N, CA, C and O of each residue as an XYZ file, in Angstrom:
500
protein
N     -11.682    -87.719     61.161
C     -10.922    -87.145     62.160
C     -10.151    -85.854     61.689
O      -9.052    -86.155     61.223
N     -10.408    -84.529     61.677
C      -9.619    -83.284     61.455
C      -8.994    -82.856     62.188
O      -9.205    -82.690     63.390
N      -8.083    -82.600     61.543
C      -6.620    -82.036     62.058
C      -6.713    -80.671     61.922
O      -7.806    -80.243     61.554
N      -5.595    -79.676     62.187
C      -5.924    -78.113     62.349
C      -3.951    -77.956     62.555
O      -3.476    -78.424     63.590
N      -3.457    -77.617     62.022
C      -2.051    -76.721     62.056
C      -1.816    -75.409     61.792
O      -1.651    -74.873     60.696
N      -1.815    -75.191     62.290
C      -1.120    -73.177     62.411
C      -0.108    -73.559     61.957
O       0.219    -74.746     61.951
N       0.638    -72.537     61.448
C       1.815    -71.476     61.070
C       1.507    -70.063     60.608
O       0.525    -69.541     60.079
N       2.998    -69.525     61.094
C       3.003    -67.989     60.277
C       3.189    -67.221     61.698
O       3.587    -66.079     61.466
N       3.065    -67.416     62.838
C       3.423    -66.544     63.945
C       4.847    -66.344     63.833
O       5.492    -67.234     63.278
N       5.386    -65.422     64.225
C       6.826    -64.697     65.115
C       6.658    -64.020     65.752
O       5.749    -64.156     66.571
N       7.434    -62.938     65.720
C       8.140    -61.736     66.083
C       8.079    -60.420     65.521
O       8.207    -60.659     64.320
N       7.990    -59.463     65.614
C       6.956    -58.431     64.865
C       7.406    -57.265     65.178
O       8.160    -57.614     66.086
N       7.567    -55.660     65.094
C       7.950    -54.144     65.475
C       5.910    -54.000     65.683
O       5.127    -54.428     64.836
N       5.427    -53.202     67.198
C       4.389    -52.683     66.487
C       3.686    -51.947     64.937
O       4.060    -50.774     64.956
N       3.148    -52.105     64.123
C       3.105    -51.673     63.034
C       3.437    -52.443     61.467
O       3.207    -51.933     60.370
N       4.101    -53.945     61.752
C       4.203    -54.219     61.359
C       3.369    -55.361     60.991
O       2.253    -55.304     61.508
N       3.638    -56.681     60.033
C       2.510    -57.834     58.819
C       2.713    -59.138     58.946
O       3.670    -59.822     58.582
N       1.747    -59.419     59.485
C       2.140    -61.376     60.023
C       1.024    -62.620     58.904
O       0.466    -63.461     59.609
N       0.812    -62.712     57.850
C       0.284    -63.661     57.189
C       0.300    -65.151     58.443
O       1.329    -65.667     58.878
N      -0.914    -65.507     58.742
C      -1.433    -66.760     59.878
C      -1.739    -67.606     58.779
O      -2.374    -67.327     57.762
N      -1.137    -68.813     59.156
C      -1.897    -70.139     58.344
C      -2.673    -71.717     59.073
O      -2.073    -72.649     59.609
N      -3.559    -71.625     58.937
C      -4.313    -73.337     59.568
C      -4.887    -74.132     58.231
O      -5.869    -73.857     57.542
N      -3.983    -75.154     58.113
C      -4.104    -76.388     57.595
C      -5.033    -77.115     58.132
O      -5.205    -76.939     59.338
N      -5.850    -78.071     57.472
C      -6.475    -78.704     58.009
C      -6.343    -79.955     57.465
O      -6.211    -80.098     56.249
N      -6.368    -81.069     58.392
C      -6.769    -82.649     57.182
C      -7.230    -83.183     57.599
O      -7.633    -82.865     58.717
N      -7.513    -84.293     57.103
C      -8.890    -84.873     56.397
C     -10.025    -84.573     55.669
O      -9.813    -83.520     55.068
N     -11.314    -85.072     55.402
C     -12.304    -83.322     54.875
C     -13.237    -82.559     55.261
O     -14.342    -82.749     55.770
N     -12.349    -81.210     54.795
C     -13.163    -80.355     55.641
C     -13.837    -80.126     54.654
O     -13.233    -80.221     53.585
N     -15.388    -79.723     54.599
C     -16.876    -79.394     53.686
C     -16.203    -77.940     53.653
O     -15.233    -77.473     54.251
N     -17.072    -77.428     52.748
C     -17.887    -75.609     52.614
C     -17.970    -75.334     53.483
O     -17.487    -74.291     53.922
N     -18.927    -76.532     54.420
C     -19.860    -75.343     55.244
C     -19.826    -75.660     56.591
O     -20.608    -75.266     57.456
N     -18.435    -76.737     56.776
C     -17.227    -75.777     57.530
C     -17.327    -73.871     57.892
O     -17.739    -72.901     57.256
N     -16.751    -74.065     59.143
C     -17.073    -73.179     60.301
C     -15.185    -72.969     60.451
O     -14.620    -73.824     61.132
N     -14.255    -71.781     59.772
C     -13.397    -71.719     60.318
C     -13.148    -70.923     61.580
O     -13.983    -70.030     61.443
N     -12.542    -70.688     62.694
C     -12.438    -69.227     63.149
C     -10.772    -69.321     64.275
O     -10.007    -70.020     64.940
N     -11.067    -68.173     63.821
C      -8.885    -68.224     64.798
C     -10.405    -67.662     66.210
O     -11.570    -67.327     66.426
N      -8.651    -68.058     66.868
C      -9.285    -67.572     68.858
C      -7.296    -67.064     68.667
O      -6.366    -67.119     67.861
N      -7.637    -66.601     70.043
C      -5.750    -66.381     70.501
C      -6.173    -65.813     71.837
O      -7.090    -65.015     72.029
N      -5.436    -66.299     72.645
C      -4.591    -66.225     74.343
C      -3.841    -66.337     74.647
O      -2.986    -67.222     74.637
N      -4.043    -64.841     75.254
C      -2.918    -64.047     75.803
C      -2.441    -64.625     77.379
O      -3.265    -64.982     78.221
N      -0.980    -64.639     77.586
C      -0.152    -65.441     78.736
C      -1.843    -64.477     80.125
O      -2.131    -63.304     80.362
N      -2.496    -65.979     80.662
C      -2.408    -65.213     82.164
C      -4.272    -64.963     81.376
O      -5.130    -64.929     82.258
N      -4.715    -64.840     80.210
C      -5.935    -64.253     80.620
C      -7.404    -65.975     79.224
O      -6.918    -66.808     78.458
N      -8.028    -65.899     79.339
C      -9.010    -66.195     78.148
C      -8.514    -66.623     76.774
O      -7.556    -66.017     76.294
N      -9.164    -67.748     76.015
C      -8.831    -67.032     75.262
C      -9.471    -66.932     74.438
O     -10.272    -67.861     74.544
N      -9.825    -66.051     73.094
C     -11.194    -65.439     72.911
C     -11.208    -64.725     70.352
O     -10.524    -64.442     69.368
N     -12.095    -64.837     70.714
C     -12.629    -64.893     69.127
C     -11.768    -63.998     68.780
O     -11.029    -63.630     69.693
N     -11.629    -63.570     67.870
C     -10.609    -62.764     66.721
C     -11.285    -62.779     65.678
O     -11.722    -61.692     65.301
N     -11.627    -64.129     64.788
C     -11.954    -63.912     63.183
C     -12.419    -65.058     62.438
O     -11.493    -65.861     62.317
N     -13.567    -65.484     61.847
C     -14.276    -66.717     61.343
C     -14.519    -66.724     60.709
O     -14.436    -65.500     60.605
N     -15.104    -67.166     59.295
C     -15.323    -67.337     58.217
C     -16.338    -69.022     58.594
O     -16.003    -70.174     58.868
N     -17.805    -68.219     58.383
C     -18.795    -69.354     57.759
C     -20.166    -69.261     56.872
O     -21.025    -68.381     56.934
N     -20.125    -70.550     55.931
C     -21.194    -69.719     55.354
C     -20.840    -68.827     54.473
O     -21.527    -67.879     54.094
N     -19.509    -69.176     54.048
C     -19.882    -67.233     53.689
C     -19.545    -65.660     53.679
O     -19.260    -64.875     52.775
N     -19.693    -65.539     55.033
C     -19.645    -65.195     55.864
C     -18.132    -64.659     56.827
O     -17.524    -65.614     57.312
N     -17.463    -63.127     57.144
C     -16.600    -63.287     58.228
C     -17.807    -62.822     58.270
O     -18.793    -62.638     57.557
N     -17.023    -62.548     60.438
C     -16.972    -61.915     61.121
C     -15.379    -62.229     62.319
O     -14.638    -63.129     62.715
N     -15.734    -60.127     62.490
C     -14.442    -59.788     63.136
C     -14.209    -59.854     64.764
O     -13.157    -60.060     64.159
N     -14.165    -59.870     65.299
C     -13.643    -59.247     66.743
C     -13.609    -57.763     66.944
O     -12.873    -57.331     66.058
N     -14.357    -56.081     68.194
C     -14.121    -55.336     67.453
C     -12.133    -54.638     67.548
O     -11.461    -53.696     67.129
N     -11.970    -56.024     68.477
C     -10.620    -55.703     68.447
C      -9.984    -55.380     67.276
O      -9.625    -54.205     67.199
N      -9.694    -56.243     66.146
C      -9.477    -56.516     65.153
C      -9.406    -55.699     63.905
O      -8.497    -55.418     63.123
N     -10.953    -55.353     64.005
C     -12.411    -55.420     62.795
C     -10.911    -54.134     62.179
O     -10.095    -53.790     63.034
N     -10.752    -53.538     60.576
C     -10.079    -53.481     59.810
C      -9.139    -53.401     59.985
O      -8.615    -52.942     58.969
N      -8.269    -53.610     60.908
C      -6.335    -54.508     60.130
C      -6.809    -56.129     60.070
O      -6.461    -56.662     59.016
N      -7.339    -56.773     60.750
C      -7.048    -57.899     60.245
C      -7.909    -58.523     59.109
O      -9.074    -58.128     59.066
N      -7.451    -59.580     58.034
C      -8.533    -60.639     57.460
C      -8.789    -61.634     57.069
O      -7.855    -62.422     57.218
N     -10.037    -62.239     56.391
C      -9.313    -64.238     57.328
C     -10.320    -63.888     55.587
O     -10.927    -63.001     54.987
N      -9.817    -65.565     55.458
C      -9.932    -65.778     54.474
C      -9.459    -67.202     54.339
O      -8.522    -67.788     54.882
N     -10.616    -67.710     53.223
C     -10.133    -69.007     52.904
C      -9.936    -70.282     51.692
O     -10.958    -70.544     51.059
N      -8.861    -70.956     51.400
C      -8.983    -71.477     50.457
C      -9.260    -72.915     49.754
O      -8.225    -73.441     49.346
N     -10.620    -73.761     49.501
C     -11.146    -74.568     49.637
C     -10.892    -75.516     49.208
O     -11.470    -76.602     49.260
N      -9.529    -75.048     48.492
C      -9.146    -76.085     47.582
C      -7.641    -76.593     48.141
O      -7.000    -77.598     47.834
N      -7.375    -75.666     48.940
C      -5.836    -75.988     49.446
C      -7.061    -76.578     51.143
O      -6.188    -76.597     52.011
N      -7.904    -76.836     51.607
C      -7.733    -76.771     53.030
C      -7.240    -76.058     54.236
O      -6.967    -76.403     55.385
N      -7.217    -74.590     53.360
C      -6.386    -73.802     54.101
C      -7.413    -72.584     54.840
O      -8.592    -72.592     54.484
N      -6.915    -71.427     55.978
C      -7.257    -70.452     56.198
C      -6.511    -69.659     56.030
O      -5.444    -70.003     55.523
N      -6.697    -68.417     56.332
C      -5.149    -67.017     56.549
C      -6.657    -66.652     57.185
O      -7.839    -66.977     57.068
N      -5.744    -65.705     57.976
C      -5.989    -64.723     58.621
C      -4.514    -63.389     59.097
O      -3.700    -63.226     60.007
N      -4.916    -62.723     57.805
C      -3.643    -61.784     57.222
C      -3.612    -60.800     58.346
O      -4.329    -59.924     57.864
N      -3.107    -60.175     60.026
C      -2.943    -59.248     60.922
C      -1.846    -58.580     59.740
O      -1.127    -58.889     58.789
N      -2.441    -57.103     60.813
C      -1.354    -55.467     59.392
C      -1.987    -55.075     60.571
O      -3.022    -55.397     61.154
N      -0.748    -54.008     60.826
C      -0.625    -53.056     62.397
C      -1.301    -53.807     63.250
O      -2.471    -53.705     63.618
N      -0.007    -55.010     63.703
C       0.025    -55.323     65.401
C       0.304    -54.338     66.597
O       1.270    -53.576     66.553
N      -0.206    -54.357     67.229
C       0.047    -53.889     67.830
C       0.487    -54.937     69.484
O       0.364    -56.155     69.612
N       0.978    -53.969     70.494
C       1.695    -55.421     72.204
C       0.379    -55.884     71.856
O       0.388    -57.044     71.442
N      -0.311    -55.547     71.880
C      -1.717    -56.464     72.227
C      -2.181    -56.975     71.615
O      -2.937    -57.680     72.283
N      -2.308    -57.181     70.587
C      -2.159    -57.945     69.249
C      -1.397    -59.739     70.256
O      -1.714    -60.859     69.856
N      -0.800    -59.597     71.030
C       0.685    -60.955     71.019
C      -0.135    -61.304     71.861
O      -0.591    -60.665     72.809
N      -0.437    -62.860     71.351
C      -1.197    -64.246     71.933
C      -0.456    -65.466     71.640
O       0.721    -65.338     71.301
N      -0.723    -66.076     71.681
C      -1.080    -67.541     70.861
C      -1.949    -67.623     70.441
O      -2.779    -67.586     71.349
N      -2.629    -67.775     69.100
C      -3.585    -67.798     67.980
C      -3.853    -69.217     68.113
O      -3.078    -70.054     68.575
N      -5.272    -69.451     67.570
C      -5.754    -71.201     67.186
C      -6.971    -70.997     66.244
O      -8.018    -70.367     66.391
N      -6.597    -71.560     65.476
C      -7.663    -72.088     64.698
C      -8.410    -73.023     65.132
O      -7.775    -73.544     66.049
N      -9.603    -73.653     64.983
C     -10.606    -74.389     65.202
C     -12.070    -73.933     63.874
O     -12.605    -73.030     63.230
N     -12.060    -75.569     64.235
C     -13.151    -76.118     63.364
C     -14.490    -76.470     63.342
O     -14.529    -77.277     64.270
N     -15.881    -76.382     62.792
C     -16.782    -77.460     62.449
C     -17.213    -77.739     61.614
O     -16.694    -77.371     60.561
N     -18.096    -78.338     61.592
C     -19.039    -78.509     60.817
C     -20.357    -77.380     60.774
O     -21.076    -77.540     61.760
N     -20.544    -76.947     60.413
C     -22.291    -75.878     60.371
C     -22.093    -74.367     60.363
O     -21.065    -73.690     60.350
N     -22.703    -74.213     60.370
C     -22.498    -72.347     59.966
C     -22.830    -71.674     61.420
O     -23.731    -72.054     62.167
N     -22.214    -70.946     61.590
C     -22.713    -70.157     63.280
C     -22.857    -68.348     62.471
O     -22.196    -67.867     61.551
N     -24.146    -67.654     63.404
C     -23.812    -66.021     63.418
C     -22.702    -65.227     64.031
O     -21.934    -65.915     64.704
N     -22.489    -64.237     63.980
C     -21.813    -62.933     64.133
C     -22.050    -63.301     66.272
O     -21.420    -63.169     67.321
N     -22.738    -63.556     66.008
C     -22.597    -64.282     67.937
C     -21.950    -65.806     67.896
O     -20.894    -66.396     68.125
N     -22.757    -65.944     67.629
C     -22.822    -68.121     67.607
C     -20.828    -68.764     67.923
O     -20.094    -69.524     68.555
N     -20.936    -67.471     66.664
C     -19.495    -68.240     66.103
C     -18.566    -67.986     67.263
O     -17.565    -68.699     67.334
N     -18.889    -66.514     68.724
C     -17.911    -66.737     69.132
C     -17.227    -66.643     70.001
O     -16.095    -67.124     69.951
N     -18.898    -68.665     70.502
C     -18.786    -69.942     71.413
C     -17.599    -70.897     71.300
O     -17.807    -71.755     70.442
N     -16.356    -71.010     71.941
C     -15.801    -71.274     71.672
C     -16.355    -73.428     72.391
O     -15.584    -74.356     72.636
N     -17.540    -73.399     72.457
C     -18.102    -74.366     72.427
C     -18.710    -75.134     71.746
O     -19.087    -76.246     72.116
N     -18.919    -74.540     70.441
C     -19.362    -74.420     69.375
C     -18.191    -75.572     68.656
O     -18.760    -76.221     67.778
N     -16.860    -75.929     68.807
C     -15.193    -76.259     68.019
C     -15.273    -77.756     68.763
O     -15.429    -78.199     69.901
N     -15.049    -78.304     67.271
C     -14.724    -80.100     68.071
C     -13.694    -79.833     67.599
O     -13.276    -80.973     67.396
N     -12.768    -79.046     67.179
C     -11.573    -79.155     66.613
C     -10.558    -78.355     66.822
O     -10.842    -77.256     66.346
N      -9.307    -78.355     67.392
C      -8.457    -77.403     67.244
C      -7.242    -77.035     67.333
O      -6.910    -77.258     68.498
N      -6.348    -76.577     66.740
C      -4.457    -76.735     66.195
C      -4.082    -76.752     67.925
O      -4.621    -77.031     68.996
N      -2.579    -76.176     67.297
C      -1.639    -75.944     68.493
C      -1.464    -74.585     68.221
O      -2.335    -73.737     68.418
N      -1.254    -74.543     68.136
C      -1.765    -72.539     68.317
C      -0.275    -71.975     67.643
O       0.553    -72.884     67.721
N       0.126    -71.111     67.198
C       0.941    -70.569     66.948
C       1.122    -69.111     67.853
O       0.223    -68.565     68.492
N       2.615    -68.619     67.713
C       2.498    -67.960     68.290
C       3.002    -66.072     67.691
O       3.856    -65.743     66.868
N       2.202    -65.333     68.393
C       2.608    -64.076     68.271
C       3.515    -62.815     69.265
O       3.374    -62.706     70.483
N       4.266    -62.109     68.575
C       5.142    -61.551     69.045
C       5.067    -60.337     69.102
O       5.563    -60.074     68.007
N       4.694    -58.861     69.783
C       4.302    -57.770     69.922
C       5.660    -56.476     69.968
O       5.332    -55.393     70.451
N       6.433    -56.563     69.702
C       7.182    -55.213     70.432
C       6.684    -53.826     69.485
O       6.249    -53.806     68.333
N       7.046    -52.161     70.898
C       6.620    -51.990     70.777
C       7.944    -50.906     70.019
O       7.627    -49.933     69.335
């Protein structure tokens, strides 16, 4: 069973940066897809970014500002958040499944068997 733990959230001003980490316990194969989702209060959980099969995918709302990367030797995936906006405020979750997905299918929450508990990002204007 894979367990995921997010960290790195916090409270920042608009325009600032944060780096979120998602550490996996248990054996994560390089084939695993790792994806970040976020959920703002009262809204559904939505796709942010994914690393899958050597490819990276981003939601249009974060493209050019966020960067996802993985360090397999540390079982860790990072999400660098730059130029943060108040609309980016949310709880951020990482999730994984053993397989690859496409730019479209990675957005489907139903693919993911394992989820972390989330880390909160607050952005003030």
